[in-house]
XYZ file of C-alpha atoms in Angstrom:
173
model
C -99.378 8.188 116.792
C -100.973 9.427 113.530
C -102.152 13.077 113.533
C -105.784 12.078 112.956
C -105.856 10.002 116.136
C -104.130 12.754 118.116
C -106.703 15.317 116.933
C -109.600 12.997 117.751
C -108.206 12.112 121.155
C -107.574 15.790 121.998
C -111.183 16.681 121.121
C -112.604 13.849 123.212
C -110.284 14.662 126.122
C -111.609 18.213 126.041
C -115.190 16.905 126.353
C -114.288 14.947 129.503
C -113.240 18.064 131.410
C -115.769 19.017 134.132
C -116.121 22.590 132.837
C -116.338 21.617 129.135
C -119.023 23.484 127.165
C -121.562 21.638 125.027
C -119.756 22.881 121.914
C -116.782 20.683 122.798
C -118.976 17.587 122.561
C -120.529 18.864 119.345
C -117.077 19.487 117.825
C -115.891 15.990 118.775
C -118.964 14.272 117.349
C -118.933 16.323 114.151
C -115.203 15.706 113.740
C -115.826 11.966 113.759
C -118.759 12.279 111.344
C -116.904 14.420 108.825
C -115.040 12.178 106.338
C -113.279 14.910 104.327
C -110.987 17.556 105.771
C -111.004 20.460 103.347
C -108.593 22.346 105.591
C -105.925 19.690 104.916
C -106.097 20.169 101.134
C -103.459 22.440 99.618
C -105.537 24.786 97.488
C -102.778 27.167 96.367
C -102.836 25.840 92.795
C -106.625 25.946 92.755
C -106.664 29.551 93.945
C -104.209 30.521 91.200
C -106.394 28.761 88.611
C -109.513 30.541 89.822
C -107.692 33.899 89.705
C -106.597 33.181 86.122
C -110.136 32.231 85.098
C -111.535 35.357 86.778
C -108.960 37.549 85.018
C -109.871 36.011 81.658
C -113.556 36.487 82.357
C -112.931 40.135 83.287
C -111.033 40.689 79.992
C -113.980 39.238 78.064
C -116.433 41.490 79.913
C -114.321 44.571 79.211
C -114.144 43.618 75.524
C -117.931 43.276 75.280
C -119.523 46.173 77.217
C -122.979 45.364 75.823
C -123.006 42.150 77.841
C -122.302 44.012 81.069
C -125.116 46.495 80.449
C -127.430 43.602 79.562
C -126.679 41.940 82.902
C -127.200 45.253 84.710
C -130.602 45.694 83.001
C -131.639 42.151 83.977
C -130.662 42.677 87.622
C -132.349 46.094 87.688
C -135.604 44.447 86.587
C -135.660 41.911 89.397
C -138.695 41.821 91.639
C -138.750 41.067 95.348
C -138.987 37.299 94.714
C -135.697 37.195 92.776
C -133.929 39.352 95.382
C -135.276 37.068 98.135
C -133.901 33.981 96.382
C -130.466 35.577 95.887
C -130.436 36.893 99.477
C -131.470 33.491 100.852
C -128.746 31.733 98.856
C -126.142 34.224 100.117
C -127.357 33.856 103.727
C -127.218 30.039 103.426
C -123.679 30.222 102.005
C -122.414 32.396 104.856
C -124.246 30.284 107.461
C -122.571 27.114 106.169
C -119.181 28.862 106.198
C -119.743 29.993 109.803
C -120.882 26.541 110.955
C -117.917 24.946 109.198
C -115.490 27.354 110.889
C -117.116 27.043 114.329
C -117.922 23.310 114.434
C -116.115 21.865 111.391
C -119.468 20.629 110.100
C -119.938 22.391 106.742
C -120.262 19.228 104.597
C -122.682 17.724 107.114
C -124.894 20.828 106.920
C -124.900 20.693 103.113
C -125.849 16.993 103.140
C -128.654 17.575 105.651
C -129.905 20.512 103.573
C -130.014 18.303 100.482
C -131.984 15.632 102.344
C -134.461 18.193 103.698
C -134.796 19.716 100.217
C -135.514 16.332 98.641
C -138.196 15.444 101.174
C -139.874 18.879 101.183
C -139.503 20.628 97.844
C -138.279 17.750 95.687
C -141.147 15.323 96.135
C -144.063 17.762 95.879
C -147.071 17.254 93.600
C -147.927 20.922 93.054
C -146.970 20.885 89.356
C -149.000 17.745 88.641
C -152.621 18.640 87.844
C -154.240 15.209 88.338
C -151.885 14.134 91.098
C -150.681 10.935 89.399
C -147.042 9.948 89.326
C -145.484 8.126 86.379
C -144.473 5.464 88.899
C -147.618 3.696 90.039
C -146.125 2.692 93.394
C -146.391 6.357 94.481
C -150.084 6.686 93.555
C -153.023 5.860 95.797
C -154.233 2.347 95.056
C -151.277 1.878 92.668
C -153.289 3.660 89.998
C -151.542 3.691 86.593
C -151.387 6.412 83.973
C -153.513 5.949 80.893
C -151.481 4.205 78.190
C -148.796 2.888 80.495
C -147.480 -0.600 79.800
C -147.069 -3.096 82.607
C -146.432 -6.826 82.904
C -150.128 -7.767 83.074
C -150.883 -5.855 79.872
C -147.997 -7.526 78.037
C -149.068 -11.006 79.164
C -152.659 -10.291 78.124
C -151.570 -9.045 74.687
C -149.112 -11.796 73.803
C -149.886 -14.915 75.807
C -153.437 -14.226 76.919
C -154.768 -13.895 73.365
C -153.742 -17.419 72.354
C -154.923 -18.837 75.666
C -158.284 -17.179 75.262
C -158.696 -18.612 71.761
C -157.652 -22.041 73.005
C -160.007 -21.847 75.988
C -162.851 -20.751 73.744
C -162.140 -23.695 71.413
C -162.293 -26.109 74.391
C -165.629 -24.706 75.452
C -167.080 -25.321 71.967
C -166.376 -29.098 72.046
């Protein structure tokens, strides 16, 4: 029996026990939903590469001390908003790591976060003063931007002009 099936069967067998906690069911469901197993990837070469890159970066920073002091001055000038953003990003990172360790659902949490971000922050109209989108299907009444070109305008410019002249000539007879 392949190891994947054995792991799946063991998780589902654990959920069938009478004293099984709700986390057993959650682990089994999230195991089936998760397509990629990062724990099965041998990352020893990747870790060595990252260490080499970090060592090179550290040598560059030591060679250019002005850069380090510039970064320190920038960070020292941060207001509460910048610290809140950095703190929130760090808290999110550690929350995803914890959820991934506890329920093996890290990628699922990241995907759900992206979907929530798209439908909350990503589709807002706050930056648009008149509230019109460049895509008329998103505007109330399919209202178009001034100067936009659509099929009706093209037909009117190229085919409609000749038809109008022809129709006017027919009316004169």
